[in-house]
Coordinates of C-alpha atoms in Angstrom, one line a residue:
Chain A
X1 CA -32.2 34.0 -8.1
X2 CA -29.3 36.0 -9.1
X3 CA -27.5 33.2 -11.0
X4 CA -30.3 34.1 -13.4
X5 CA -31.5 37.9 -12.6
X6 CA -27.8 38.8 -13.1
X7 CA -26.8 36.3 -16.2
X8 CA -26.7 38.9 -18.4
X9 CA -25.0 41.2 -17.0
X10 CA -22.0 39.3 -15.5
X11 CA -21.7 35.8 -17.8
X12 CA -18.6 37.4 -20.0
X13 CA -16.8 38.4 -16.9
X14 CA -17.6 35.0 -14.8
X15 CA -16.1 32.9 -17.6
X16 CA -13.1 35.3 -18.7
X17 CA -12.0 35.1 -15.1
X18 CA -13.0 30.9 -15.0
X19 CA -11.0 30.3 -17.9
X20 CA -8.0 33.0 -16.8
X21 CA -7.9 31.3 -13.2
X22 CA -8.5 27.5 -14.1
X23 CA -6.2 27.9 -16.3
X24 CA -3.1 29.3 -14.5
X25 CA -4.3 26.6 -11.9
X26 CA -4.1 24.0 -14.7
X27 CA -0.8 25.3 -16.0
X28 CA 0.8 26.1 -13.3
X29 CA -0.5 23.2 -10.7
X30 CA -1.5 20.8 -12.5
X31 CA 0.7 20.7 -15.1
X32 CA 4.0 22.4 -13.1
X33 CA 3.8 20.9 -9.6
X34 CA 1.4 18.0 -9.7
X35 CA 3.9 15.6 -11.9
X36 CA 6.5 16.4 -9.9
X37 CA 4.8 15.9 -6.7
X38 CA 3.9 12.3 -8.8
X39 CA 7.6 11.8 -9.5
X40 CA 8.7 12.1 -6.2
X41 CA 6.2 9.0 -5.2
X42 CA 7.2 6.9 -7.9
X43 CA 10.6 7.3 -7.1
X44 CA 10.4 6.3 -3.6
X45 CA 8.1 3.3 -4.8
X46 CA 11.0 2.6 -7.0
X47 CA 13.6 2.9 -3.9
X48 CA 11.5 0.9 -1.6
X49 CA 11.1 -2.2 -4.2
X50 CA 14.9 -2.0 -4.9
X51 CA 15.5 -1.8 -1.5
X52 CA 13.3 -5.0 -1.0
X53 CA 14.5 -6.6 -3.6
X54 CA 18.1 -6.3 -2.3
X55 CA 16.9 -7.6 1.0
X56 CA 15.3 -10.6 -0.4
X57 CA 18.5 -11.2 -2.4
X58 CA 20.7 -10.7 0.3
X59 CA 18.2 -13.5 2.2
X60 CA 18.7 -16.3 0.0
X61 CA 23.0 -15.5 -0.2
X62 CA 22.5 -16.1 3.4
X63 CA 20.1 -18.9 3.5
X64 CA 22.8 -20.3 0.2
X65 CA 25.7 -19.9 2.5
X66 CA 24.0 -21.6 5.4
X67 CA 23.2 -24.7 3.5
X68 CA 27.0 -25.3 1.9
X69 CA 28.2 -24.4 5.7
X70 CA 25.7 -27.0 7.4
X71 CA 26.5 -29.7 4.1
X72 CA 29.9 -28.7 5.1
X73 CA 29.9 -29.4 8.7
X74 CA 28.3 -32.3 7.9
X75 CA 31.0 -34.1 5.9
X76 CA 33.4 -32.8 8.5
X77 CA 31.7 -34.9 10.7
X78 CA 31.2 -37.8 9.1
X79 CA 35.0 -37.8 8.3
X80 CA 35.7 -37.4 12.2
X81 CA 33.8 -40.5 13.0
X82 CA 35.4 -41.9 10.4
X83 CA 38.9 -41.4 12.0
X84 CA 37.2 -42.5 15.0
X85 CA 36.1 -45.6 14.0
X86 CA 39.2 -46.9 12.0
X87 CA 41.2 -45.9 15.4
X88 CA 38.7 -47.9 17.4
X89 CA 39.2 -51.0 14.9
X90 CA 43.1 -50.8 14.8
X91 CA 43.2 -50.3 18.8
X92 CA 41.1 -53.7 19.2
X93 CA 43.0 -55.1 16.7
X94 CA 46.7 -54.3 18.2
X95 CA 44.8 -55.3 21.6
X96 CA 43.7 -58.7 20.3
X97 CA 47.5 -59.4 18.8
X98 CA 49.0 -58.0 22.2
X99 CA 46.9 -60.6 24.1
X100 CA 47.6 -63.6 22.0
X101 CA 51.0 -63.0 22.4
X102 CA 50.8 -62.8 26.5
X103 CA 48.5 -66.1 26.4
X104 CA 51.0 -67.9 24.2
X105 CA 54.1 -66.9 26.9
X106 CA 51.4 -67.8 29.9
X107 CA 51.1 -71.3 28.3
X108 CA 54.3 -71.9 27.5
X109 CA 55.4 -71.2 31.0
X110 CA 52.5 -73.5 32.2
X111 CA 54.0 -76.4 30.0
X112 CA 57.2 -75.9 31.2
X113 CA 56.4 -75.9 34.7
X114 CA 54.2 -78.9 33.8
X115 CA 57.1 -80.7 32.3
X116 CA 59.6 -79.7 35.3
X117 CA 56.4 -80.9 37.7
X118 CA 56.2 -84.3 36.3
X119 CA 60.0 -84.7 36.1
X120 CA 60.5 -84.1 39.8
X121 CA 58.0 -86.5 40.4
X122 CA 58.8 -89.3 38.5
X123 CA 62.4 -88.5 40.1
X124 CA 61.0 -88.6 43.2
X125 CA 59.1 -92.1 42.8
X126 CA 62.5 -93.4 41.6
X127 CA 64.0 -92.8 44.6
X128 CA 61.1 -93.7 46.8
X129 CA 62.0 -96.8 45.0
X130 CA 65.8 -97.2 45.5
X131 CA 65.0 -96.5 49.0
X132 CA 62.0 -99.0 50.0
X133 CA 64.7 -101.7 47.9
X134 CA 67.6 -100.5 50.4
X135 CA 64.7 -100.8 53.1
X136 CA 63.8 -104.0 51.8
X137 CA 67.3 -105.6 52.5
X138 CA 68.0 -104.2 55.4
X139 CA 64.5 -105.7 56.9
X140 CA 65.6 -109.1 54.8
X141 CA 68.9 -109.4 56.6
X142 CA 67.6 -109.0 60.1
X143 CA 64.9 -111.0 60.1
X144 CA 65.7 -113.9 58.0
X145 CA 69.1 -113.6 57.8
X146 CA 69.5 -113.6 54.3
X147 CA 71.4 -111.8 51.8
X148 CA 69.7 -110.6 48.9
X149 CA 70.7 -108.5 46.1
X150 CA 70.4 -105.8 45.3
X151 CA 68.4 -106.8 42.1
X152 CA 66.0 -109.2 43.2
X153 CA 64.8 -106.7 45.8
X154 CA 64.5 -104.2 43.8
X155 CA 62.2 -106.7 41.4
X156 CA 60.2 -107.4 44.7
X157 CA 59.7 -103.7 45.7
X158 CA 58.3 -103.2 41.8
X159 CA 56.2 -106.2 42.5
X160 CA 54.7 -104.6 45.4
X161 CA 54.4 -101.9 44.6
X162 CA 52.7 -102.2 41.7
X163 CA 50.1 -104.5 43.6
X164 CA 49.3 -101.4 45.6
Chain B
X1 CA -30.1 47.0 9.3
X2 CA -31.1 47.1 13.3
X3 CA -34.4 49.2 12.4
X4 CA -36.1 47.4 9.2
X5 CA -38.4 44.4 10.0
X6 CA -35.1 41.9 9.9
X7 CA -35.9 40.7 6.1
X8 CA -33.2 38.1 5.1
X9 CA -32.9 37.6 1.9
X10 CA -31.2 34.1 0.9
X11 CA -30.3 34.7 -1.8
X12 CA -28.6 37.7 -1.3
X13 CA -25.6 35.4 -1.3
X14 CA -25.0 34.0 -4.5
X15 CA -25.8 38.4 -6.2
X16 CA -22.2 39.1 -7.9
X17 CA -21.2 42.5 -7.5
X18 CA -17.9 44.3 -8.7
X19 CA -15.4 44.4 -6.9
X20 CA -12.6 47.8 -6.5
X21 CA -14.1 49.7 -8.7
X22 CA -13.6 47.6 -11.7
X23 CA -17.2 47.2 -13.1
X24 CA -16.6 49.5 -16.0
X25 CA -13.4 47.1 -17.2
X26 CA -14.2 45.8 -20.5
X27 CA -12.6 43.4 -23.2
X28 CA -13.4 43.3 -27.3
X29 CA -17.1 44.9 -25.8
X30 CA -17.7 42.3 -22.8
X31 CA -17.8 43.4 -19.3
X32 CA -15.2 41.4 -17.5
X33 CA -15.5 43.0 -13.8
X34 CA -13.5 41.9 -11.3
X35 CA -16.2 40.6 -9.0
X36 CA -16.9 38.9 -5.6
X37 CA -16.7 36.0 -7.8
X38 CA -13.5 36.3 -9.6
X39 CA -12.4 36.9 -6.0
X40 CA -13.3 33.8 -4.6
X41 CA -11.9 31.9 -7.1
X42 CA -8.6 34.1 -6.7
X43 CA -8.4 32.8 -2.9
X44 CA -9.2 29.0 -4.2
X45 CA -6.3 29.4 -6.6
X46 CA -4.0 30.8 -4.4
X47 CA -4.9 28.4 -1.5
X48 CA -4.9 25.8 -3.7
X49 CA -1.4 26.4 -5.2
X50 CA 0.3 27.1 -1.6
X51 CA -1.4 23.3 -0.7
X52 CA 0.5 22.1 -3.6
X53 CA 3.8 23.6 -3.2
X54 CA 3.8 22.8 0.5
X55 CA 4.1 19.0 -1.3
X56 CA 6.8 19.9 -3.6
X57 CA 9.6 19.0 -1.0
X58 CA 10.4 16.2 -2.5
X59 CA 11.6 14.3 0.4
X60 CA 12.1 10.5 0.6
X61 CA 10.4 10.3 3.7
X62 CA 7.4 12.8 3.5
X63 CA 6.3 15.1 6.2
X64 CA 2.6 15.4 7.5
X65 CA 2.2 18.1 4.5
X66 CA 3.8 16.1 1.5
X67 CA 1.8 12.8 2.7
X68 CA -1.2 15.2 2.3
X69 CA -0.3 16.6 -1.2
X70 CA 0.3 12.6 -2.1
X71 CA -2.8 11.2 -0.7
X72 CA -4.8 13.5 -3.2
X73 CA -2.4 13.6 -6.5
X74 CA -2.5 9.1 -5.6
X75 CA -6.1 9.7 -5.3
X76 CA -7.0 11.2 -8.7
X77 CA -4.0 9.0 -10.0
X78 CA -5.9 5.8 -9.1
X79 CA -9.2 6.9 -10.0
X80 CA -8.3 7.5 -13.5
X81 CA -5.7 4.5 -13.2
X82 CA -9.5 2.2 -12.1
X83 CA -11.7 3.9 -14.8
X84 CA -9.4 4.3 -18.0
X85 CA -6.2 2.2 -17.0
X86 CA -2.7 2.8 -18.3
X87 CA -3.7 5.6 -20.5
X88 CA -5.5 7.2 -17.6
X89 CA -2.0 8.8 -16.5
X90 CA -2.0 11.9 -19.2
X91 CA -5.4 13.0 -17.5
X92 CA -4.3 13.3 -14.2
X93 CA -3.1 17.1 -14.1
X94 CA -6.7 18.1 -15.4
X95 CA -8.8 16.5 -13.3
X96 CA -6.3 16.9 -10.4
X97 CA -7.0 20.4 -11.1
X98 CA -10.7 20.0 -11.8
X99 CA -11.1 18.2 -8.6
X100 CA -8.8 20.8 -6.2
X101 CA -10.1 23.7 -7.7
X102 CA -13.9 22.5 -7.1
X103 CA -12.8 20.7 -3.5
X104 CA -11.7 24.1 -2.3
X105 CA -14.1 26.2 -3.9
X106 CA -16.9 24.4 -2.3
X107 CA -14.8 24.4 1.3
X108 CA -14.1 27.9 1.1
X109 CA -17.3 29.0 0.2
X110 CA -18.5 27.0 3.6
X111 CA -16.3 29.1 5.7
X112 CA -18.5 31.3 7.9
X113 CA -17.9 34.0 10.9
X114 CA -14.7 35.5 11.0
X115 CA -14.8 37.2 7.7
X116 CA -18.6 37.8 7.7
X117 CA -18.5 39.9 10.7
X118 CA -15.8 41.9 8.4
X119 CA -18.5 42.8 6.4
X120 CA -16.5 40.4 3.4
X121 CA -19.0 37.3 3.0
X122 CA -17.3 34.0 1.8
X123 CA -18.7 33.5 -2.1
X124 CA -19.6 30.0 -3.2
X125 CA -18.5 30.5 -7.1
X126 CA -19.7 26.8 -7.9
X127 CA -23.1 27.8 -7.0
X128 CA -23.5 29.8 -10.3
X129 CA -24.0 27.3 -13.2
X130 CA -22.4 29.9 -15.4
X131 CA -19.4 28.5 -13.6
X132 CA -20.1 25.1 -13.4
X133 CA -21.5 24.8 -16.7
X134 CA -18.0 26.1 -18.6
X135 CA -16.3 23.6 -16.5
X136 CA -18.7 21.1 -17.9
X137 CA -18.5 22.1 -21.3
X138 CA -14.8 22.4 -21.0
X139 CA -14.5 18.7 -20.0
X140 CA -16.9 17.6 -22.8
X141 CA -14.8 19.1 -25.1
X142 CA -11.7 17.1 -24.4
X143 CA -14.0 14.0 -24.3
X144 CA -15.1 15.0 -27.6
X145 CA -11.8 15.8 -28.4
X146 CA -10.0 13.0 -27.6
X147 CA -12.8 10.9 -28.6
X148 CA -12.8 11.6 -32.9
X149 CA -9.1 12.2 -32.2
X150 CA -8.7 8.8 -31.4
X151 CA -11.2 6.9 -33.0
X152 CA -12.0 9.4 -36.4
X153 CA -15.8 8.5 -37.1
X154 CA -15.7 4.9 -35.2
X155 CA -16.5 7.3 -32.0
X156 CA -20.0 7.0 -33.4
X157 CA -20.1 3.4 -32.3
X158 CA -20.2 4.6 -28.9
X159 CA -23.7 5.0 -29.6
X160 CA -24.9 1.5 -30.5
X161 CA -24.0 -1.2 -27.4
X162 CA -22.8 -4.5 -28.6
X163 CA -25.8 -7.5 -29.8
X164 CA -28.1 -4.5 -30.5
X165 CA -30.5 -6.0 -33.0
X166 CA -30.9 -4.5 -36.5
X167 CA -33.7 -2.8 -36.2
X168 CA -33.4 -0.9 -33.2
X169 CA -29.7 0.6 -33.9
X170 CA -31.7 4.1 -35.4
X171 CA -33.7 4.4 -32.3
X172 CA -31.2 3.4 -30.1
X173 CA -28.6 5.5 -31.6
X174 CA -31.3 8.4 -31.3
X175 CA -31.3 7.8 -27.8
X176 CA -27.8 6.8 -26.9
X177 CA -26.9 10.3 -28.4
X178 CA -29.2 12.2 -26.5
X179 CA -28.1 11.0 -23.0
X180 CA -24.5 11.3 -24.3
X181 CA -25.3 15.4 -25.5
X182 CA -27.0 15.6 -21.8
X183 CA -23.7 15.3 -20.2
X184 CA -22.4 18.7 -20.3
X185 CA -26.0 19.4 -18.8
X186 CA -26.4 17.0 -15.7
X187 CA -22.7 17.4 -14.9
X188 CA -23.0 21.2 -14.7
X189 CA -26.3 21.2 -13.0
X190 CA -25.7 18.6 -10.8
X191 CA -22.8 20.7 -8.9
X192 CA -24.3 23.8 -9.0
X193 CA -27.8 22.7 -7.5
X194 CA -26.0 20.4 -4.2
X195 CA -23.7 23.7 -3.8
X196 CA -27.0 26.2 -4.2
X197 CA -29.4 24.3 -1.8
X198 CA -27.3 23.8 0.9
X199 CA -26.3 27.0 1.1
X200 CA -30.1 28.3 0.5
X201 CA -30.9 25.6 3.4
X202 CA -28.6 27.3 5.7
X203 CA -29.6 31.0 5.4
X204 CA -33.0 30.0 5.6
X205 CA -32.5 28.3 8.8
X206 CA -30.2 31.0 10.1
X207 CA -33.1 33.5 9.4
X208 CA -35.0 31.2 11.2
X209 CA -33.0 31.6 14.3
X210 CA -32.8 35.8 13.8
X211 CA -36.6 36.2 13.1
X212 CA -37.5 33.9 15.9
X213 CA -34.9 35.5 18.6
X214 CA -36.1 39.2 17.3
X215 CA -40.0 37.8 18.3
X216 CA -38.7 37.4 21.9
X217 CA -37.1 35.1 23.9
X218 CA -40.0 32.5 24.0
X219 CA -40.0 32.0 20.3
X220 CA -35.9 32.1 19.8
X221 CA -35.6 29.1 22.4
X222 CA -38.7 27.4 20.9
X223 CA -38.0 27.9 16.9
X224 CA -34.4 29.4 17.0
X225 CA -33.3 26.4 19.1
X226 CA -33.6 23.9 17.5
X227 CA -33.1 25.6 14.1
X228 CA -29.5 26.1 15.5
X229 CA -28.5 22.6 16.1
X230 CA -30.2 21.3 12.5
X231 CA -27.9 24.3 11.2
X232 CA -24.5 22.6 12.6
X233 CA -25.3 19.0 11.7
X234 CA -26.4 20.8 8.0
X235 CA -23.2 22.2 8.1
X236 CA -21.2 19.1 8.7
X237 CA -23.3 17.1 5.9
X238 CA -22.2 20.6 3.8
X239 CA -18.6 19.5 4.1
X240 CA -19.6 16.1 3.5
X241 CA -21.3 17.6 0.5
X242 CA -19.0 19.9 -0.9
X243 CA -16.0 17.0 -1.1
X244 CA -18.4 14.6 -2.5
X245 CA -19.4 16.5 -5.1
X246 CA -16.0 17.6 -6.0
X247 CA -15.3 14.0 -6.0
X248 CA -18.2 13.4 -8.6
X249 CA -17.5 16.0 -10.9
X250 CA -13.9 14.3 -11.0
X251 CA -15.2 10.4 -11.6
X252 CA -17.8 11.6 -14.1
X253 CA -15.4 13.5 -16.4
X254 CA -12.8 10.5 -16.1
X255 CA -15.8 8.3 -16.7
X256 CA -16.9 10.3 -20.0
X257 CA -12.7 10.4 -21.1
X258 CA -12.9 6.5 -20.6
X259 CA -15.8 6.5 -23.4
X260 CA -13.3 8.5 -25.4
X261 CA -9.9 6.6 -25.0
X262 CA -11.8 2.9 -24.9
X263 CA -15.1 3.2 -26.4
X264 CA -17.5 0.5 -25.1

């Protein structure tokens, strides 16, 4: 087993060169280039959380910004249906007064002609009157002979008249 | 080699020699050679350090190569971060290194044919607990460290759990600081025995396959057959191997430096 056959012999030379080589690799790796190597992943761990930080940030502006929009669009359109309705109301309303208006003409018209109706035809049962009296003499005179007046027939035609 | 009785030796692979011509080098009277050894761990280093700066681009959106860099420094960043917590973060470019440096060690010392038939063998420098075991003491010493650093003397209670009776804190305390001195040991061995054995396994079985095959043809399909295919599904648990016990090494020692920042 050389590790022991040759211990004597070559233990100063393996650990001078152990110590002179570990150690440059120590110094010069690990201490010189692995930190470094170390720095460059912490920065880009740093980079990457910033970057998602700013992302989620960014994220809830938007998601902020959405809200006041839709609460915004929503007052907007309860204000239109406002309008709407109090234009509805005040077209119903000018309707309604617009109506009463014509109705009131329509009946005063109809009263009128009412009025002119029953006029002409009490006018006209007047002279149906005058004229069955002047009828009434006439037929008097030529069958019995006799003159009557103008009044008493006149009295007779009411009579008769009257009795249907 | 053609002409001896074909004699592998398998552990021929873990014998250190000196490498160009330096075996004479010497420093305050120790013989420092530059070896196969120091070699290998040359290549892990150098590999190891072009992995990492292919990483350093620094890009905000990282390329197959950075991701790769990033899944292991994230790796040994949450590991620490799971066993120690928020104070874990100051260990990570020692045990990044720890783990790396093992990782590829182990990996490269896997890597077989192309330079073999060079005549330049890959060397497995964690199979050599002379290796492993300064990387355990070295770890140790930062828990201990870090340990009466932090906590002064109250380290000491490490060794006595909480709602231990009276009576039993001396024996207790015996024991507690036994298993706790053993650390350096099991985490040493531990590497340096998965590393040797597989590798042993795999030479053996390779000889196997030569031995059989230089018998004659009857024998290499009989014996060297089958040797063969346990050899590749050996290797693949070897890769399996060699990252897991990289990976071990690694949660132990943060293990042991959670003793040391948190106590119990």
């Amino acid at each position: 087993m050389p590790q022991i056959a040759q211990l004597a012999e070559t233990y100063a030379s393996q650990i001078f060169w152990l110590l002179l080589i570990f150690g440059l690799v120590f110094f010069v790796i690990g201490r010189g280039m692995v930190p470094k190597v170390m720095e460059t992943v912490g920065f880009r761990d740093k980079q990457i959380a910033d970057d998602l930080a700013a992302a989620q940030a960014a994220r809830d502006a938007a998601d902020e910004q959405e809200e006041a929009w839709r609460k915004r669009e929503n007052d907007n359109r309860a204000a239109a249906q406002d309008v709407i309705s109090k234009a509805k109301a005040k077209a119903a309303a000018s309707t309604e007064k617009k109506l009463a208006k014509a109705q009131e003409k329509i009946d005063d018209q109809a009263a009128e002609a009412e009025a002119r109706i029953a006029a002409a035809s009490s006018e006209a049962a007047a002279e149906i009157e005058s004229v069955a009296a002047a009828a009434a003499q006439d037929i008097v005179v030529r069958l019995a002979g006799i003159k009557v007046d103008k009044a008493t027939a006149s009295s007779a035609v009411k009579k008769a008249m009257a009795n249907g | 080699m053609a002409g001896e009785t074909a004699k592998v030796d398998p552990m021929h692979q873990f014998a250190i020699e000196p490498m160009f011509g330096t075996e004479g080098l010497e420093l305050a009277g120790y013989n420092i050679a530059f070896t196969n050894s120091s070699l290998a761990m040359v290549i892990a280093a150098v590999l190891l350090w072009v992995f990492v700066l292919g990483g350093m681009k620094r890009e905000l959106v990282p390329g197959r190569w950075q991701m790769a860099v990033e899944t292991f420094t994230g790796f040994i960043d949450d590991l620490l971060e799971a066993n120690i917590g928020k104070n874990g973060k100051k260990y990570v470019p020692y045990i990044f290194s720890l783990f790396m440096f093992i990782l590829f060690a182990n990996l490269l010392g896997l890597l077989p044919l192309p330079l073999a038939m060079l005549g330049v063998h890959p060397f497995t420098f964690t199979s050599h607990f002379t290796i492993t075991g300064v990387l355990a003491i070295m770890t140790f010493a930062i828990v201990l460290i870090v340990g009466f650093g932090k906590h002064g003397f109250h380290f000491f209670s490490l060794f006595v759990p909480h709602g231990t009776p009276v009576p039993m804190i001396p024996i207790i305390f015996l024991i507690e600081l036994i298993s706790f001195l053993f650390r350096p040991f099991s985490l040493g061995l531990r590497l340096f025995v998965a590393m040797m054995a597989g590798h042993v396994l795999l030479e053996v079985l390779a000889s196997f396959v030569i031995d059989s095959a230089n018998a004659g043809i009857g024998w290499g399909v009989a014996i060297g057959g089958p040797s063969f295919i346990l050899m590749l599904a050996i290797c693949a648990l070897e890769i399996l191997v060699a990252g897991i016990q990289a990976y071990v090494f690694a949660l132990l020692a943060s293990l042991y430096l959670n003793d040391a920042e948190n106590l119990h």
